[in-house]
PDB file of C-alpha atoms in Angstrom:
ATOM      1  CA  UNK A  22      14.720 -29.559  32.385  1.00  0.00           C
ATOM      2  CA  UNK A  23      15.175 -30.827  28.925  1.00  0.00           C
ATOM      3  CA  UNK A  24      17.624 -30.041  26.691  1.00  0.00           C
ATOM      4  CA  UNK A  25      15.487 -27.844  24.465  1.00  0.00           C
ATOM      5  CA  UNK A  26      14.310 -25.993  27.479  1.00  0.00           C
ATOM      6  CA  UNK A  27      18.009 -25.119  28.250  1.00  0.00           C
ATOM      7  CA  UNK A  28      18.380 -23.926  25.044  1.00  0.00           C
ATOM      8  CA  UNK A  29      15.314 -21.334  25.204  1.00  0.00           C
ATOM      9  CA  UNK A  30      16.863 -20.700  28.063  1.00  0.00           C
ATOM     10  CA  UNK A  31      19.719 -19.227  26.958  1.00  0.00           C
ATOM     11  CA  UNK A  32      20.522 -15.630  26.607  1.00  0.00           C
ATOM     12  CA  UNK A  33      18.958 -14.322  23.426  1.00  0.00           C
ATOM     13  CA  UNK A  34      22.083 -13.342  20.808  1.00  0.00           C
ATOM     14  CA  UNK A  35      21.728 -10.745  18.160  1.00  0.00           C
ATOM     15  CA  UNK A  36      21.581 -13.228  15.637  1.00  0.00           C
ATOM     16  CA  UNK A  37      18.962 -15.320  17.435  1.00  0.00           C
ATOM     17  CA  UNK A  38      16.926 -12.120  17.570  1.00  0.00           C
ATOM     18  CA  UNK A  39      17.292 -11.524  13.759  1.00  0.00           C
ATOM     19  CA  UNK A  40      16.206 -15.098  13.232  1.00  0.00           C
ATOM     20  CA  UNK A  41      13.212 -14.417  15.727  1.00  0.00           C
ATOM     21  CA  UNK A  42      12.161 -11.720  14.066  1.00  0.00           C
ATOM     22  CA  UNK A  43      12.288 -13.028  10.631  1.00  0.00           C
ATOM     23  CA  UNK A  44       9.483 -15.387  12.255  1.00  0.00           C
ATOM     24  CA  UNK A  45       7.405 -12.641  13.206  1.00  0.00           C
ATOM     25  CA  UNK A  46       4.429 -10.693  10.733  1.00  0.00           C
ATOM     26  CA  UNK A  47       6.869  -8.252  10.172  1.00  0.00           C
ATOM     27  CA  UNK A  48       9.866 -10.062   8.560  1.00  0.00           C
ATOM     28  CA  UNK A  49       7.213 -12.741   6.488  1.00  0.00           C
ATOM     29  CA  UNK A  50       5.698  -8.904   5.101  1.00  0.00           C
ATOM     30  CA  UNK A  51      10.186  -7.652   4.787  1.00  0.00           C
ATOM     31  CA  UNK A  52      10.684 -11.097   2.827  1.00  0.00           C
ATOM     32  CA  UNK A  53       8.228 -10.304   0.283  1.00  0.00           C
ATOM     33  CA  UNK A  54       8.565  -6.460   0.037  1.00  0.00           C
ATOM     34  CA  UNK A  55      12.301  -7.580  -0.926  1.00  0.00           C
ATOM     35  CA  UNK A  56      10.708  -9.935  -3.388  1.00  0.00           C
ATOM     36  CA  UNK A  57       8.916  -7.362  -4.663  1.00  0.00           C
ATOM     37  CA  UNK A  58      11.559  -4.827  -5.181  1.00  0.00           C
ATOM     38  CA  UNK A  59      13.386  -7.632  -7.386  1.00  0.00           C
ATOM     39  CA  UNK A  60      10.572  -8.818  -9.186  1.00  0.00           C
ATOM     40  CA  UNK A  61      10.455  -4.631  -9.934  1.00  0.00           C
ATOM     41  CA  UNK A  62      13.931  -4.312 -10.963  1.00  0.00           C
ATOM     42  CA  UNK A  63      13.891  -7.360 -13.291  1.00  0.00           C
ATOM     43  CA  UNK A  64      10.676  -6.657 -15.105  1.00  0.00           C
ATOM     44  CA  UNK A  65      11.286  -2.747 -15.207  1.00  0.00           C
ATOM     45  CA  UNK A  66      14.609  -2.673 -15.097  1.00  0.00           C
ATOM     46  CA  UNK A  67      16.422  -0.451 -12.997  1.00  0.00           C
ATOM     47  CA  UNK A  68      13.976   2.597 -13.639  1.00  0.00           C
ATOM     48  CA  UNK A  69      11.650   0.934 -10.762  1.00  0.00           C
ATOM     49  CA  UNK A  70      14.000   2.325  -8.548  1.00  0.00           C
ATOM     50  CA  UNK A  71      14.889   5.687 -10.085  1.00  0.00           C
ATOM     51  CA  UNK A  72      14.143   8.685  -7.991  1.00  0.00           C
ATOM     52  CA  UNK A  73      10.898  10.047 -10.449  1.00  0.00           C
ATOM     53  CA  UNK A  74       9.107   5.977 -10.532  1.00  0.00           C
ATOM     54  CA  UNK A  75      10.078   6.779  -6.048  1.00  0.00           C
ATOM     55  CA  UNK A  76       8.599   9.916  -6.295  1.00  0.00           C
ATOM     56  CA  UNK A  77       5.011   8.538  -7.909  1.00  0.00           C
ATOM     57  CA  UNK A  78       4.804   5.381  -5.399  1.00  0.00           C
ATOM     58  CA  UNK A  79       5.889   7.712  -2.244  1.00  0.00           C
ATOM     59  CA  UNK A  80       3.183   9.977  -3.714  1.00  0.00           C
ATOM     60  CA  UNK A  81       0.559   7.353  -3.671  1.00  0.00           C
ATOM     61  CA  UNK A  82       0.939   5.427  -0.718  1.00  0.00           C
ATOM     62  CA  UNK A  83       1.739   8.410   1.410  1.00  0.00           C
ATOM     63  CA  UNK A  84      -1.727   9.380   2.629  1.00  0.00           C
ATOM     64  CA  UNK A  85      -2.967   5.849   2.978  1.00  0.00           C
ATOM     65  CA  UNK A  86      -0.383   4.824   5.182  1.00  0.00           C
ATOM     66  CA  UNK A  87      -0.925   8.007   7.145  1.00  0.00           C
ATOM     67  CA  UNK A  88      -4.955   6.534   7.784  1.00  0.00           C
ATOM     68  CA  UNK A  89      -3.436   3.150   8.095  1.00  0.00           C
ATOM     69  CA  UNK A  90      -1.585   3.703  10.709  1.00  0.00           C
ATOM     70  CA  UNK A  91      -3.988   5.410  12.513  1.00  0.00           C
ATOM     71  CA  UNK A  92      -6.571   3.155  11.907  1.00  0.00           C
ATOM     72  CA  UNK A  93      -4.318   0.345  13.549  1.00  0.00           C
ATOM     73  CA  UNK A  94      -4.703   1.018  16.581  1.00  0.00           C
ATOM     74  CA  UNK A  95      -8.454   0.268  16.716  1.00  0.00           C
ATOM     75  CA  UNK A  96      -7.457  -2.727  14.777  1.00  0.00           C
ATOM     76  CA  UNK A  97      -5.351  -3.793  17.600  1.00  0.00           C
ATOM     77  CA  UNK A  98      -8.248  -2.799  20.263  1.00  0.00           C
ATOM     78  CA  UNK A  99     -10.396  -5.764  18.539  1.00  0.00           C
ATOM     79  CA  UNK A 100     -12.195  -3.096  16.600  1.00  0.00           C
ATOM     80  CA  UNK A 101     -12.923  -2.453  12.801  1.00  0.00           C
ATOM     81  CA  UNK A 102     -13.691   0.821  11.649  1.00  0.00           C
ATOM     82  CA  UNK A 103     -14.717   0.635   8.256  1.00  0.00           C
ATOM     83  CA  UNK A 104     -15.821   4.134   8.071  1.00  0.00           C
ATOM     84  CA  UNK A 105     -12.245   5.126   7.147  1.00  0.00           C
ATOM     85  CA  UNK A 106     -13.222   5.538   3.741  1.00  0.00           C
ATOM     86  CA  UNK A 107     -16.112   7.687   3.600  1.00  0.00           C
ATOM     87  CA  UNK A 108     -14.379   9.850   6.920  1.00  0.00           C
ATOM     88  CA  UNK A 109     -11.869  10.925   4.443  1.00  0.00           C
ATOM     89  CA  UNK A 110     -14.097  11.760   1.928  1.00  0.00           C
ATOM     90  CA  UNK A 111     -15.992  13.983   4.509  1.00  0.00           C
ATOM     91  CA  UNK A 112     -13.205  15.217   5.883  1.00  0.00           C
ATOM     92  CA  UNK A 113     -11.812  16.418   2.548  1.00  0.00           C
ATOM     93  CA  UNK A 114     -15.249  17.711   1.630  1.00  0.00           C
ATOM     94  CA  UNK A 115     -15.804  20.445   4.863  1.00  0.00           C
ATOM     95  CA  UNK A 116     -11.592  20.850   4.574  1.00  0.00           C
ATOM     96  CA  UNK A 117     -12.435  22.133   0.848  1.00  0.00           C
ATOM     97  CA  UNK A 118     -15.676  23.365   0.865  1.00  0.00           C
ATOM     98  CA  UNK A 119     -14.621  25.903   4.514  1.00  0.00           C
ATOM     99  CA  UNK A 120     -11.671  26.971   2.690  1.00  0.00           C
ATOM    100  CA  UNK A 121     -13.670  27.980  -0.700  1.00  0.00           C
ATOM    101  CA  UNK A 122     -15.692  29.887   0.972  1.00  0.00           C
ATOM    102  CA  UNK A 123     -13.276  32.260   2.512  1.00  0.00           C
ATOM    103  CA  UNK A 124     -11.942  30.807   5.440  1.00  0.00           C
ATOM    104  CA  UNK A 125      -8.803  30.344   6.517  1.00  0.00           C
ATOM    105  CA  UNK A 126      -7.306  27.001   6.112  1.00  0.00           C
ATOM    106  CA  UNK A 127      -5.277  26.341   9.417  1.00  0.00           C
ATOM    107  CA  UNK A 128      -8.637  26.880  11.804  1.00  0.00           C
ATOM    108  CA  UNK A 129     -10.158  24.973   8.877  1.00  0.00           C
ATOM    109  CA  UNK A 130      -8.042  21.824   9.697  1.00  0.00           C
ATOM    110  CA  UNK A 131      -8.617  22.333  13.311  1.00  0.00           C
ATOM    111  CA  UNK A 132     -12.066  22.137  12.647  1.00  0.00           C
ATOM    112  CA  UNK A 133     -12.112  19.143   9.983  1.00  0.00           C
ATOM    113  CA  UNK A 134     -10.177  17.193  12.819  1.00  0.00           C
ATOM    114  CA  UNK A 135     -12.337  18.277  15.510  1.00  0.00           C
ATOM    115  CA  UNK A 136     -15.364  16.412  13.103  1.00  0.00           C
ATOM    116  CA  UNK A 137     -13.426  13.772  12.746  1.00  0.00           C
ATOM    117  CA  UNK A 138     -13.146  12.915  16.893  1.00  0.00           C
ATOM    118  CA  UNK A 139     -16.899  13.521  17.214  1.00  0.00           C
ATOM    119  CA  UNK A 140     -17.387  10.963  14.555  1.00  0.00           C
ATOM    120  CA  UNK A 141     -14.948   8.900  16.454  1.00  0.00           C
ATOM    121  CA  UNK A 142     -16.591   9.602  19.479  1.00  0.00           C
ATOM    122  CA  UNK A 143     -20.096   8.650  17.488  1.00  0.00           C
ATOM    123  CA  UNK A 144     -19.081   5.084  17.087  1.00  0.00           C
ATOM    124  CA  UNK A 145     -17.724   4.928  20.047  1.00  0.00           C
ATOM    125  CA  UNK A 146     -20.707   5.605  21.663  1.00  0.00           C
ATOM    126  CA  UNK A 147     -22.562   3.140  20.041  1.00  0.00           C
ATOM    127  CA  UNK A 148     -19.941   0.303  19.920  1.00  0.00           C
ATOM    128  CA  UNK A 149     -18.603   0.824  23.535  1.00  0.00           C
ATOM    129  CA  UNK A 150     -21.462   2.333  25.388  1.00  0.00           C
ATOM    130  CA  UNK A 151     -24.326   0.011  23.675  1.00  0.00           C
ATOM    131  CA  UNK A 152     -22.605  -2.863  22.685  1.00  0.00           C
ATOM    132  CA  UNK A 153     -23.079  -3.145  19.445  1.00  0.00           C
ATOM    133  CA  UNK A 154     -21.782  -4.887  16.421  1.00  0.00           C
ATOM    134  CA  UNK A 155     -18.670  -2.520  15.527  1.00  0.00           C
ATOM    135  CA  UNK A 156     -19.159  -3.875  11.877  1.00  0.00           C
ATOM    136  CA  UNK A 157     -22.648  -3.108  11.692  1.00  0.00           C
ATOM    137  CA  UNK A 158     -21.807   0.695  12.952  1.00  0.00           C
ATOM    138  CA  UNK A 159     -19.055   1.732  11.092  1.00  0.00           C
ATOM    139  CA  UNK A 160     -20.772   0.324   8.071  1.00  0.00           C
ATOM    140  CA  UNK A 161     -23.914   2.591   9.074  1.00  0.00           C
ATOM    141  CA  UNK A 162     -21.370   5.315   9.338  1.00  0.00           C
ATOM    142  CA  UNK A 163     -19.672   4.993   6.105  1.00  0.00           C
ATOM    143  CA  UNK A 164     -23.109   5.750   4.444  1.00  0.00           C
ATOM    144  CA  UNK A 165     -24.476   8.271   6.466  1.00  0.00           C
ATOM    145  CA  UNK A 166     -21.269   9.971   5.682  1.00  0.00           C
ATOM    146  CA  UNK A 167     -20.753   9.311   2.002  1.00  0.00           C
ATOM    147  CA  UNK A 168     -24.759  10.644   1.987  1.00  0.00           C
ATOM    148  CA  UNK A 169     -23.401  13.756   3.848  1.00  0.00           C
ATOM    149  CA  UNK A 170     -20.611  14.351   1.464  1.00  0.00           C
ATOM    150  CA  UNK A 171     -22.831  13.718  -1.983  1.00  0.00           C
ATOM    151  CA  UNK A 172     -25.276  16.927  -0.130  1.00  0.00           C
ATOM    152  CA  UNK A 173     -22.497  19.514   0.292  1.00  0.00           C
ATOM    153  CA  UNK A 174     -20.580  19.010  -2.577  1.00  0.00           C
ATOM    154  CA  UNK A 175     -23.729  19.651  -4.790  1.00  0.00           C
ATOM    155  CA  UNK A 176     -24.354  22.609  -2.801  1.00  0.00           C
ATOM    156  CA  UNK A 177     -20.883  24.033  -1.945  1.00  0.00           C
ATOM    157  CA  UNK A 178     -18.950  26.921  -4.025  1.00  0.00           C
ATOM    158  CA  UNK A 179     -16.378  25.605  -6.261  1.00  0.00           C
ATOM    159  CA  UNK A 180     -12.784  24.479  -4.651  1.00  0.00           C
ATOM    160  CA  UNK A 181      -9.472  26.996  -5.095  1.00  0.00           C
ATOM    161  CA  UNK A 182      -5.804  25.527  -4.487  1.00  0.00           C
ATOM    162  CA  UNK A 183      -4.285  25.834  -1.107  1.00  0.00           C
ATOM    163  CA  UNK A 184      -0.841  26.721  -2.123  1.00  0.00           C
ATOM    164  CA  UNK A 185       1.183  26.654   1.579  1.00  0.00           C
ATOM    165  CA  UNK A 186      -0.429  22.452   1.752  1.00  0.00           C
ATOM    166  CA  UNK A 187      -0.079  21.834  -1.760  1.00  0.00           C
ATOM    167  CA  UNK A 188       3.926  22.737  -1.319  1.00  0.00           C
ATOM    168  CA  UNK A 189       3.903  20.476   1.614  1.00  0.00           C
ATOM    169  CA  UNK A 190       1.990  17.309  -0.140  1.00  0.00           C
ATOM    170  CA  UNK A 191       3.777  17.751  -3.590  1.00  0.00           C
ATOM    171  CA  UNK A 192       7.629  18.518  -2.037  1.00  0.00           C
ATOM    172  CA  UNK A 193      10.573  16.054  -2.031  1.00  0.00           C
ATOM    173  CA  UNK A 194      13.352  15.666  -0.103  1.00  0.00           C
ATOM    174  CA  UNK A 195      16.609  14.443  -2.253  1.00  0.00           C
ATOM    175  CA  UNK A 196      14.015  13.129  -4.424  1.00  0.00           C
ATOM    176  CA  UNK A 197      12.016  11.270  -1.482  1.00  0.00           C
ATOM    177  CA  UNK A 198       8.388  13.341  -1.016  1.00  0.00           C
ATOM    178  CA  UNK A 199       7.777  14.938   2.158  1.00  0.00           C
ATOM    179  CA  UNK A 200       4.922  13.483   2.907  1.00  0.00           C
ATOM    180  CA  UNK A 201       5.860  10.009   2.730  1.00  0.00           C
ATOM    181  CA  UNK A 202       8.579  11.019   4.968  1.00  0.00           C
ATOM    182  CA  UNK A 203       5.718  12.139   7.632  1.00  0.00           C
ATOM    183  CA  UNK A 204       4.123   8.805   7.000  1.00  0.00           C
ATOM    184  CA  UNK A 205       7.107   6.977   8.363  1.00  0.00           C
ATOM    185  CA  UNK A 206       7.788   9.151  10.957  1.00  0.00           C
ATOM    186  CA  UNK A 207       4.018   8.981  12.273  1.00  0.00           C
ATOM    187  CA  UNK A 208       4.486   4.971  11.516  1.00  0.00           C
ATOM    188  CA  UNK A 209       7.555   4.556  13.277  1.00  0.00           C
ATOM    189  CA  UNK A 210       5.819   6.814  16.271  1.00  0.00           C
ATOM    190  CA  UNK A 211       3.059   4.236  16.272  1.00  0.00           C
ATOM    191  CA  UNK A 212       5.308   1.340  16.374  1.00  0.00           C
ATOM    192  CA  UNK A 213       7.178   2.668  19.304  1.00  0.00           C
ATOM    193  CA  UNK A 214       3.935   3.417  21.092  1.00  0.00           C
ATOM    194  CA  UNK A 215       2.621  -0.561  20.655  1.00  0.00           C
ATOM    195  CA  UNK A 216       6.157  -1.957  21.302  1.00  0.00           C
ATOM    196  CA  UNK A 217       7.434   0.135  23.679  1.00  0.00           C
ATOM    197  CA  UNK A 218       5.104   1.865  25.840  1.00  0.00           C
ATOM    198  CA  UNK A 219       2.724   0.908  28.607  1.00  0.00           C
ATOM    199  CA  UNK A 220      -0.252   2.135  26.568  1.00  0.00           C
ATOM    200  CA  UNK A 221       0.601   0.200  23.594  1.00  0.00           C
ATOM    201  CA  UNK A 222       0.722  -2.962  25.891  1.00  0.00           C
ATOM    202  CA  UNK A 223      -2.869  -1.993  27.336  1.00  0.00           C
ATOM    203  CA  UNK A 224      -4.057  -1.756  23.610  1.00  0.00           C
ATOM    204  CA  UNK A 225      -2.962  -5.035  23.056  1.00  0.00           C
ATOM    205  CA  UNK A 226      -4.020  -6.530  25.813  1.00  0.00           C
ATOM    206  CA  UNK A 227      -7.606  -5.095  25.314  1.00  0.00           C
ATOM    207  CA  UNK A 228      -7.890  -6.568  21.523  1.00  0.00           C
ATOM    208  CA  UNK A 229      -6.370 -10.038  22.563  1.00  0.00           C
ATOM    209  CA  UNK A 230      -8.711 -11.067  25.428  1.00  0.00           C
ATOM    210  CA  UNK A 231     -10.682  -8.218  26.998  1.00  0.00           C
ATOM    211  CA  UNK A 232     -11.998  -9.802  29.439  1.00  0.00           C
ATOM    212  CA  UNK A 233      -8.468 -10.961  31.150  1.00  0.00           C
ATOM    213  CA  UNK A 234      -7.434  -7.119  30.313  1.00  0.00           C
ATOM    214  CA  UNK A 235     -10.538  -6.113  32.714  1.00  0.00           C
ATOM    215  CA  UNK A 236      -9.149  -8.645  35.374  1.00  0.00           C
ATOM    216  CA  UNK A 237      -6.134  -6.980  35.129  1.00  0.00           C
ATOM    217  CA  UNK A 238      -7.649  -3.219  36.059  1.00  0.00           C
ATOM    218  CA  UNK A 239      -6.977  -2.002  31.974  1.00  0.00           C
ATOM    219  CA  UNK A 240     -10.108   0.664  31.462  1.00  0.00           C
ATOM    220  CA  UNK A 241     -11.777  -1.438  28.374  1.00  0.00           C
ATOM    221  CA  UNK A 242     -13.876   0.882  27.413  1.00  0.00           C
ATOM    222  CA  UNK A 243     -11.723   3.844  27.422  1.00  0.00           C
ATOM    223  CA  UNK A 244      -9.075   2.232  25.597  1.00  0.00           C
ATOM    224  CA  UNK A 245     -11.704   1.062  22.849  1.00  0.00           C
ATOM    225  CA  UNK A 246     -13.004   5.042  22.938  1.00  0.00           C
ATOM    226  CA  UNK A 247      -9.422   6.414  22.402  1.00  0.00           C
ATOM    227  CA  UNK A 248      -9.394   4.239  19.607  1.00  0.00           C
ATOM    228  CA  UNK A 249     -11.910   4.518  17.667  1.00  0.00           C
ATOM    229  CA  UNK A 250     -11.492   8.448  18.426  1.00  0.00           C
ATOM    230  CA  UNK A 251      -7.916   8.650  16.663  1.00  0.00           C
ATOM    231  CA  UNK A 252      -8.852   6.371  13.753  1.00  0.00           C
ATOM    232  CA  UNK A 253     -11.253   8.677  12.592  1.00  0.00           C
ATOM    233  CA  UNK A 254      -8.666  11.536  13.310  1.00  0.00           C
ATOM    234  CA  UNK A 255      -6.300   9.930  10.754  1.00  0.00           C
ATOM    235  CA  UNK A 256      -8.960   9.388   8.432  1.00  0.00           C
ATOM    236  CA  UNK A 257      -9.889  12.763   8.773  1.00  0.00           C
ATOM    237  CA  UNK A 258      -6.355  14.644   8.716  1.00  0.00           C
ATOM    238  CA  UNK A 259      -6.049  12.140   5.190  1.00  0.00           C
ATOM    239  CA  UNK A 260      -8.997  14.043   3.751  1.00  0.00           C
ATOM    240  CA  UNK A 261      -6.934  17.675   4.546  1.00  0.00           C
ATOM    241  CA  UNK A 262      -3.844  16.055   2.927  1.00  0.00           C
ATOM    242  CA  UNK A 263      -5.789  14.758  -0.386  1.00  0.00           C
ATOM    243  CA  UNK A 264      -7.277  18.051  -0.766  1.00  0.00           C
ATOM    244  CA  UNK A 265      -3.680  19.402  -0.840  1.00  0.00           C
ATOM    245  CA  UNK A 266      -2.269  16.766  -3.346  1.00  0.00           C
ATOM    246  CA  UNK A 267      -5.780  17.101  -5.203  1.00  0.00           C
ATOM    247  CA  UNK A 268      -6.572  21.140  -5.047  1.00  0.00           C
ATOM    248  CA  UNK A 269     -10.010  19.628  -4.763  1.00  0.00           C
ATOM    249  CA  UNK A 270     -12.420  17.145  -3.244  1.00  0.00           C
ATOM    250  CA  UNK A 271     -14.860  15.080  -4.622  1.00  0.00           C
ATOM    251  CA  UNK A 272     -18.041  13.218  -3.206  1.00  0.00           C
ATOM    252  CA  UNK A 273     -16.495   9.748  -4.212  1.00  0.00           C
ATOM    253  CA  UNK A 274     -12.957  10.762  -3.057  1.00  0.00           C
ATOM    254  CA  UNK A 275     -11.979   7.794  -0.111  1.00  0.00           C
ATOM    255  CA  UNK A 276     -14.423   5.364  -1.797  1.00  0.00           C
ATOM    256  CA  UNK A 277     -13.121   1.598  -1.384  1.00  0.00           C
ATOM    257  CA  UNK A 278     -10.028   3.400   0.487  1.00  0.00           C
ATOM    258  CA  UNK A 279     -10.691   1.389   3.932  1.00  0.00           C
ATOM    259  CA  UNK A 280     -10.737  -1.488   1.694  1.00  0.00           C
ATOM    260  CA  UNK A 281      -7.144  -0.992   0.429  1.00  0.00           C
ATOM    261  CA  UNK A 282      -5.647   0.319   3.447  1.00  0.00           C
ATOM    262  CA  UNK A 283      -7.000  -3.198   5.640  1.00  0.00           C
ATOM    263  CA  UNK A 284      -5.755  -5.507   3.127  1.00  0.00           C
ATOM    264  CA  UNK A 285      -2.495  -3.626   3.035  1.00  0.00           C
ATOM    265  CA  UNK A 286      -2.684  -4.081   6.679  1.00  0.00           C
ATOM    266  CA  UNK A 287      -3.600  -7.447   6.768  1.00  0.00           C
ATOM    267  CA  UNK A 288      -0.587  -8.686   4.527  1.00  0.00           C
ATOM    268  CA  UNK A 289       1.548  -6.386   6.971  1.00  0.00           C
ATOM    269  CA  UNK A 290       0.562  -9.109  10.214  1.00  0.00           C
ATOM    270  CA  UNK A 291      -2.921  -7.243  11.617  1.00  0.00           C
ATOM    271  CA  UNK A 292      -6.114  -9.345  11.655  1.00  0.00           C
ATOM    272  CA  UNK A 293      -9.649  -8.829  10.917  1.00  0.00           C
ATOM    273  CA  UNK A 294     -11.146 -11.227  13.088  1.00  0.00           C
ATOM    274  CA  UNK A 295      -8.787 -10.342  16.520  1.00  0.00           C
ATOM    275  CA  UNK A 296      -7.309  -7.507  18.218  1.00  0.00           C
ATOM    276  CA  UNK A 297      -3.616  -7.457  19.715  1.00  0.00           C
ATOM    277  CA  UNK A 298      -2.353  -8.734  16.320  1.00  0.00           C
ATOM    278  CA  UNK A 299       0.338  -6.503  14.268  1.00  0.00           C
ATOM    279  CA  UNK A 300       2.793  -3.185  14.405  1.00  0.00           C
ATOM    280  CA  UNK A 301       3.027  -0.455  12.368  1.00  0.00           C
ATOM    281  CA  UNK A 302       6.039  -1.659  10.708  1.00  0.00           C
ATOM    282  CA  UNK A 303       3.950  -4.970   8.734  1.00  0.00           C
ATOM    283  CA  UNK A 304       1.368  -1.963   7.637  1.00  0.00           C
ATOM    284  CA  UNK A 305       3.923   0.310   6.284  1.00  0.00           C
ATOM    285  CA  UNK A 306       5.686  -2.842   4.319  1.00  0.00           C
ATOM    286  CA  UNK A 307       2.263  -4.052   3.488  1.00  0.00           C
ATOM    287  CA  UNK A 308       1.106  -0.443   2.117  1.00  0.00           C
ATOM    288  CA  UNK A 309       4.554  -0.849  -0.021  1.00  0.00           C
ATOM    289  CA  UNK A 310       4.361  -3.958  -1.016  1.00  0.00           C
ATOM    290  CA  UNK A 311       0.492  -3.140  -2.693  1.00  0.00           C
ATOM    291  CA  UNK A 312       1.957   0.149  -4.287  1.00  0.00           C
ATOM    292  CA  UNK A 313       4.742  -1.346  -5.494  1.00  0.00           C
ATOM    293  CA  UNK A 314       2.608  -3.857  -7.372  1.00  0.00           C
ATOM    294  CA  UNK A 315       0.229  -1.366  -8.691  1.00  0.00           C
ATOM    295  CA  UNK A 316       3.492   0.557 -10.069  1.00  0.00           C
ATOM    296  CA  UNK A 317       4.828  -2.236 -12.135  1.00  0.00           C
ATOM    297  CA  UNK A 318       1.789  -3.168 -13.484  1.00  0.00           C
ATOM    298  CA  UNK A 319       1.154   0.219 -14.774  1.00  0.00           C
ATOM    299  CA  UNK A 320       4.675   0.476 -16.142  1.00  0.00           C
ATOM    300  CA  UNK A 321       4.258  -2.610 -17.845  1.00  0.00           C
ATOM    301  CA  UNK A 322       0.625  -1.265 -19.336  1.00  0.00           C
ATOM    302  CA  UNK A 323      -0.878  -4.329 -17.398  1.00  0.00           C
ATOM    303  CA  UNK A 324      -4.990  -4.214 -17.250  1.00  0.00           C
ATOM    304  CA  UNK A 325      -5.512  -2.858 -13.729  1.00  0.00           C
ATOM    305  CA  UNK A 326      -7.506  -5.298 -12.733  1.00  0.00           C
ATOM    306  CA  UNK A 327      -4.801  -8.338 -12.472  1.00  0.00           C
ATOM    307  CA  UNK A 328      -4.585  -6.248  -9.346  1.00  0.00           C
ATOM    308  CA  UNK A 329      -7.245  -7.296  -6.968  1.00  0.00           C
ATOM    309  CA  UNK A 330      -5.787 -11.159  -8.394  1.00  0.00           C
ATOM    310  CA  UNK A 331      -2.339 -10.582  -7.674  1.00  0.00           C
ATOM    311  CA  UNK A 332      -3.154  -8.653  -4.041  1.00  0.00           C
ATOM    312  CA  UNK A 333      -6.448 -11.231  -2.696  1.00  0.00           C
ATOM    313  CA  UNK A 334      -3.103 -13.830  -3.246  1.00  0.00           C
ATOM    314  CA  UNK A 335      -0.821 -12.580  -1.446  1.00  0.00           C
ATOM    315  CA  UNK A 336      -3.727 -11.687   1.684  1.00  0.00           C
ATOM    316  CA  UNK A 337      -4.098 -15.055   1.121  1.00  0.00           C
ATOM    317  CA  UNK A 338      -0.829 -16.304   1.444  1.00  0.00           C
ATOM    318  CA  UNK A 339      -0.420 -13.943   4.024  1.00  0.00           C
ATOM    319  CA  UNK A 340      -3.314 -15.344   6.195  1.00  0.00           C
ATOM    320  CA  UNK A 341      -2.027 -19.002   5.589  1.00  0.00           C
ATOM    321  CA  UNK A 342       1.368 -18.172   6.731  1.00  0.00           C
ATOM    322  CA  UNK A 343       0.017 -16.458  10.215  1.00  0.00           C
ATOM    323  CA  UNK A 344      -2.251 -19.522  10.640  1.00  0.00           C
ATOM    324  CA  UNK A 345       0.732 -21.693   9.729  1.00  0.00           C
ATOM    325  CA  UNK A 346       2.670 -19.407  12.639  1.00  0.00           C
ATOM    326  CA  UNK A 347      -0.171 -19.750  15.334  1.00  0.00           C
ATOM    327  CA  UNK A 348      -1.191 -16.083  14.994  1.00  0.00           C
ATOM    328  CA  UNK A 349      -5.039 -17.032  16.180  1.00  0.00           C
ATOM    329  CA  UNK A 350      -3.202 -16.638  19.790  1.00  0.00           C
ATOM    330  CA  UNK A 351      -3.057 -13.429  21.278  1.00  0.00           C
ATOM    331  CA  UNK A 352       0.365 -13.788  23.639  1.00  0.00           C
TER     332      UNK A 352
END
């Protein structure tokens, strides 16, 4: 046995575990987030971390975070769900218009979530049962839901403010938005499921190598169906929360949100081309990096078009780092 092998077989110390974690995707994006904070403090000043600014950033990132965490299960299972943005808009429109028509908000929220689950099941039926290409199926669903939202808004009663939901989505604890705290809580629970439970390991195995997972007795089809339903339900919940924030729902709500979310997830260590790779904590960091950069540009009155350029550079850097790290191999 070589000396290197002996060293590798030694029990991992606390310091070694920290070093190993920093070599992974979460560690990489953690450094990027820290660099974003440093740039903000240098360029904007202490006001960058002022409670009022944290409130602004937190409110902007909270709903996308919840949607991203739920959608990340589909990515881990090896399926890209492009319909999440339009499902956010469709869920918001359904919820808003039924409440505006005089129905109680809480049963309507349940109806909206059920609609999201049905959309996820429809995607899963075509993808899993008939073996269709996920990108094509979910792109078609994106177009269908966006068209339905247009029709519903045109023929709908006026919207109304839902005060209990508005209070939750606009509330804060010690200067931190309640909705952001909920999003972080959802992220931590999801991270625990992914890294500590049998279900999480099965989801990663299905995304990493579905044939090997099938041979190991893992129900590949069932896991992908559940992952797609979770993704769509998360988007429906995001639509409900947006109505709470905005007090209404337009027919363009959620447009382009899927690209914002998947860019942040990829920056955070997920992969669009392979499953089984990523952690919700990395997704949280990725969204915070994008939100922090957006905030810096807004405060400095930069053209918002620069945001796309910067996010693209960070995304390309994340992809390169992932390749150098050997991230294309599922372990």
